[in-house]
Amino acid sequence: MAHGAKRADQAMTAILTGRCQCGAVTYRAKAEAKGYACHCLDCQKQSSSAFGISLSMDTTNLTVEGELGSYTKTADSGAQTDCYFCPSCGSRIYHEGKSRPGKVTIKAGTLDDTSALQLTGHLWVSRKQPWLHLGEELPVWLTQPTAPDEWEMLWSGGREE
């Protein structure tokens, strides 16, 4: 089944595809189309918006084609993060936190089709823009989850696994 054909209440793994703005970097990811909105200052700057949307998955589920540039930075959380981007157009494709080995986080804005994407929560709402009002249907964190089971709940869309 194509990922665009999924119903909103179904949690299924799909093959997601994406690319940078210029098309020099493409990827395939095997993941659920579930992402979280991050309101940290890094995501606001990186996305040129009020927040960024990201999808986390196992490193082995992401295949990238094309040359990537990278740099390491300290995130708002204090953790070191390796950031990977297209050196031609500058689009951030994904990042990999050193505190979460085996996991990568792709930027939802790079997906070819976002129609099946479901939000599972909001992180770093202590940094959100004051004019942005969030609904009450999704969980929120002032910063980010600290316990592994909270991260798993966020990644799974609120389901206990």
mmCIF file of C-alpha atoms in Angstrom:
data_model
loop_
_atom_site.group_PDB
_atom_site.id
_atom_site.type_symbol
_atom_site.label_atom_id
_atom_site.label_comp_id
_atom_site.label_asym_id
_atom_site.label_seq_id
_atom_site.Cartn_x
_atom_site.Cartn_y
_atom_site.Cartn_z
ATOM 1 C CA MET A 1 0.000 0.000 0.000
ATOM 2 C CA ALA A 2 1.359 3.429 -0.856
ATOM 3 C CA HIS A 3 1.980 5.587 2.182
ATOM 4 C CA GLY A 4 -0.406 8.244 0.888
ATOM 5 C CA ALA A 5 -3.256 5.707 1.048
ATOM 6 C CA LYS A 6 -2.967 5.049 4.785
ATOM 7 C CA ARG A 7 -5.866 5.962 7.015
ATOM 8 C CA ALA A 8 -5.057 8.431 9.785
ATOM 9 C CA ASP A 9 -5.874 5.919 12.553
ATOM 10 C CA GLN A 10 -3.616 3.190 11.195
ATOM 11 C CA ALA A 11 -0.025 2.851 12.342
ATOM 12 C CA MET A 12 1.794 1.101 9.537
ATOM 13 C CA THR A 13 5.351 1.066 8.408
ATOM 14 C CA ALA A 14 5.753 2.454 4.912
ATOM 15 C CA ILE A 15 8.505 3.336 2.496
ATOM 16 C CA LEU A 16 8.846 7.101 2.641
ATOM 17 C CA THR A 17 10.873 8.982 0.054
ATOM 18 C CA GLY A 18 12.321 12.444 0.133
ATOM 19 C CA ARG A 19 14.900 14.811 -1.249
ATOM 20 C CA CYS A 20 16.644 18.107 -0.762
ATOM 21 C CA GLN A 21 15.417 21.229 -2.557
ATOM 22 C CA CYS A 22 17.768 20.852 -5.528
ATOM 23 C CA GLY A 23 17.301 17.062 -5.844
ATOM 24 C CA ALA A 24 21.006 16.183 -5.484
ATOM 25 C CA VAL A 25 20.303 14.161 -2.307
ATOM 26 C CA THR A 26 17.471 11.628 -2.173
ATOM 27 C CA TYR A 27 16.502 9.054 0.421
ATOM 28 C CA ARG A 28 14.245 6.113 1.199
ATOM 29 C CA ALA A 29 13.131 5.474 4.740
ATOM 30 C CA LYS A 30 11.230 2.549 6.201
ATOM 31 C CA ALA A 31 9.181 4.135 8.973
ATOM 32 C CA GLU A 32 5.749 5.032 10.236
ATOM 33 C CA ALA A 33 4.579 8.418 8.948
ATOM 34 C CA LYS A 34 4.498 9.811 12.487
ATOM 35 C CA GLY A 35 6.381 12.918 13.456
ATOM 36 C CA TYR A 36 6.650 15.400 16.250
ATOM 37 C CA ALA A 37 6.748 19.183 16.162
ATOM 38 C CA CYS A 38 9.834 20.657 17.789
ATOM 39 C CA HIS A 39 9.719 24.293 18.861
ATOM 40 C CA CYS A 40 13.375 24.592 19.945
ATOM 41 C CA LEU A 41 15.355 27.530 18.597
ATOM 42 C CA ASP A 42 17.483 25.220 16.422
ATOM 43 C CA CYS A 43 14.413 23.805 14.649
ATOM 44 C CA GLN A 44 12.931 27.281 14.240
ATOM 45 C CA LYS A 45 16.113 28.523 12.558
ATOM 46 C CA GLN A 46 16.673 25.362 10.516
ATOM 47 C CA SER A 47 13.096 25.320 9.192
ATOM 48 C CA SER A 48 12.751 29.120 8.854
ATOM 49 C CA SER A 49 9.428 28.678 10.631
ATOM 50 C CA ALA A 50 7.798 28.547 14.070
ATOM 51 C CA PHE A 51 8.730 24.870 14.488
ATOM 52 C CA GLY A 52 10.177 21.910 12.641
ATOM 53 C CA ILE A 53 8.613 18.486 12.166
ATOM 54 C CA SER A 54 10.816 15.418 12.470
ATOM 55 C CA LEU A 55 10.442 11.647 12.174
ATOM 56 C CA SER A 56 12.698 9.310 14.143
ATOM 57 C CA MET A 57 13.706 5.836 13.027
ATOM 58 C CA ASP A 58 16.435 3.248 13.283
ATOM 59 C CA THR A 59 19.580 4.175 11.350
ATOM 60 C CA THR A 60 19.336 0.937 9.365
ATOM 61 C CA ASN A 61 15.955 2.048 7.959
ATOM 62 C CA LEU A 62 17.379 5.079 6.118
ATOM 63 C CA THR A 63 19.157 4.866 2.751
ATOM 64 C CA VAL A 64 20.596 8.090 1.343
ATOM 65 C CA GLU A 65 21.867 8.676 -2.189
ATOM 66 C CA GLY A 66 24.010 11.678 -3.052
ATOM 67 C CA GLU A 67 26.778 13.562 -1.316
ATOM 68 C CA LEU A 68 26.086 14.892 2.167
ATOM 69 C CA GLY A 69 27.837 17.584 4.137
ATOM 70 C CA SER A 70 27.842 17.425 7.916
ATOM 71 C CA TYR A 71 28.666 19.339 11.040
ATOM 72 C CA THR A 72 28.352 18.664 14.764
ATOM 73 C CA LYS A 73 26.552 21.080 17.051
ATOM 74 C CA THR A 74 25.306 21.288 20.595
ATOM 75 C CA ALA A 75 21.495 21.153 20.638
ATOM 76 C CA ASP A 76 19.249 23.109 23.028
ATOM 77 C CA SER A 77 19.209 19.972 25.188
ATOM 78 C CA GLY A 78 22.998 20.157 25.580
ATOM 79 C CA ALA A 79 23.503 16.944 23.591
ATOM 80 C CA GLN A 80 25.882 16.706 20.639
ATOM 81 C CA THR A 81 24.122 16.193 17.311
ATOM 82 C CA ASP A 82 25.554 15.380 13.881
ATOM 83 C CA CYS A 83 23.612 17.303 11.215
ATOM 84 C CA TYR A 84 23.567 16.112 7.578
ATOM 85 C CA PHE A 85 22.634 18.387 4.685
ATOM 86 C CA CYS A 86 22.921 18.806 0.931
ATOM 87 C CA PRO A 87 26.115 20.772 0.217
ATOM 88 C CA SER A 88 24.577 22.241 -2.958
ATOM 89 C CA CYS A 89 21.331 23.744 -1.637
ATOM 90 C CA GLY A 90 21.857 23.537 2.135
ATOM 91 C CA SER A 91 18.693 21.543 2.919
ATOM 92 C CA ARG A 92 18.997 19.643 6.205
ATOM 93 C CA ILE A 93 18.063 16.030 5.504
ATOM 94 C CA TYR A 94 18.505 14.417 8.918
ATOM 95 C CA HIS A 95 20.395 14.509 12.161
ATOM 96 C CA GLU A 96 21.797 11.891 14.486
ATOM 97 C CA GLY A 97 22.107 12.587 18.187
ATOM 98 C CA LYS A 98 25.192 11.156 19.849
ATOM 99 C CA SER A 99 23.044 10.413 22.913
ATOM 100 C CA ARG A 100 20.739 8.176 20.814
ATOM 101 C CA PRO A 101 22.967 5.686 18.996
ATOM 102 C CA GLY A 102 21.204 3.738 16.275
ATOM 103 C CA LYS A 103 18.503 6.403 15.737
ATOM 104 C CA VAL A 104 18.259 9.134 13.092
ATOM 105 C CA THR A 105 15.721 11.901 12.703
ATOM 106 C CA ILE A 106 14.681 13.004 9.226
ATOM 107 C CA LYS A 107 13.213 16.422 8.588
ATOM 108 C CA ALA A 108 9.582 16.071 7.451
ATOM 109 C CA GLY A 109 9.870 19.052 5.118
ATOM 110 C CA THR A 110 12.090 16.922 2.879
ATOM 111 C CA LEU A 111 9.439 14.213 2.358
ATOM 112 C CA ASP A 112 8.063 13.877 -1.170
ATOM 113 C CA ASP A 113 4.544 13.362 0.214
ATOM 114 C CA THR A 114 3.422 14.575 3.639
ATOM 115 C CA SER A 115 -0.279 13.775 3.207
ATOM 116 C CA ALA A 116 -0.153 10.737 5.526
ATOM 117 C CA LEU A 117 1.982 12.404 8.185
ATOM 118 C CA GLN A 118 0.529 12.367 11.702
ATOM 119 C CA LEU A 119 1.802 14.529 14.552
ATOM 120 C CA THR A 120 2.363 12.722 17.854
ATOM 121 C CA GLY A 121 3.348 15.600 20.127
ATOM 122 C CA HIS A 122 5.087 18.935 20.646
ATOM 123 C CA LEU A 123 8.596 19.346 22.106
ATOM 124 C CA TRP A 124 10.286 22.422 23.516
ATOM 125 C CA VAL A 125 7.025 24.354 23.919
ATOM 126 C CA SER A 126 8.904 26.575 26.381
ATOM 127 C CA ARG A 127 10.515 28.057 23.235
ATOM 128 C CA LYS A 128 7.411 28.191 21.015
ATOM 129 C CA GLN A 129 6.357 31.460 19.435
ATOM 130 C CA PRO A 130 3.902 33.298 21.729
ATOM 131 C CA TRP A 131 1.364 33.804 18.930
ATOM 132 C CA LEU A 132 1.162 30.059 18.219
ATOM 133 C CA HIS A 133 -1.703 28.316 20.037
ATOM 134 C CA LEU A 134 -1.573 24.531 20.367
ATOM 135 C CA GLY A 135 -4.602 22.296 20.678
ATOM 136 C CA GLU A 136 -5.064 19.974 23.620
ATOM 137 C CA GLU A 137 -5.254 16.706 21.664
ATOM 138 C CA LEU A 138 -1.480 16.047 21.536
ATOM 139 C CA PRO A 139 0.978 15.672 24.415
ATOM 140 C CA VAL A 140 3.404 18.541 25.019
ATOM 141 C CA TRP A 141 6.789 18.769 26.743
ATOM 142 C CA LEU A 142 8.248 22.029 28.030
ATOM 143 C CA THR A 143 11.613 20.750 26.798
ATOM 144 C CA GLN A 144 11.791 17.153 25.633
ATOM 145 C CA PRO A 145 11.171 13.669 26.999
ATOM 146 C CA THR A 146 13.839 12.547 29.436
ATOM 147 C CA ALA A 147 12.934 8.900 29.949
ATOM 148 C CA PRO A 148 13.332 6.291 27.191
ATOM 149 C CA ASP A 149 9.696 5.178 27.577
ATOM 150 C CA GLU A 150 8.510 8.768 26.974
ATOM 151 C CA TRP A 151 10.534 8.888 23.730
ATOM 152 C CA GLU A 152 9.096 5.536 22.645
ATOM 153 C CA MET A 153 5.563 6.770 23.367
ATOM 154 C CA LEU A 154 6.245 9.912 21.305
ATOM 155 C CA TRP A 155 7.696 7.923 18.383
ATOM 156 C CA SER A 156 4.870 5.388 18.445
ATOM 157 C CA GLY A 157 2.122 8.004 18.459
ATOM 158 C CA GLY A 158 1.026 7.474 22.045
ATOM 159 C CA ARG A 159 0.762 3.698 21.815
ATOM 160 C CA GLU A 160 2.373 1.592 24.486
ATOM 161 C CA GLU A 161 4.685 -0.855 22.703
#
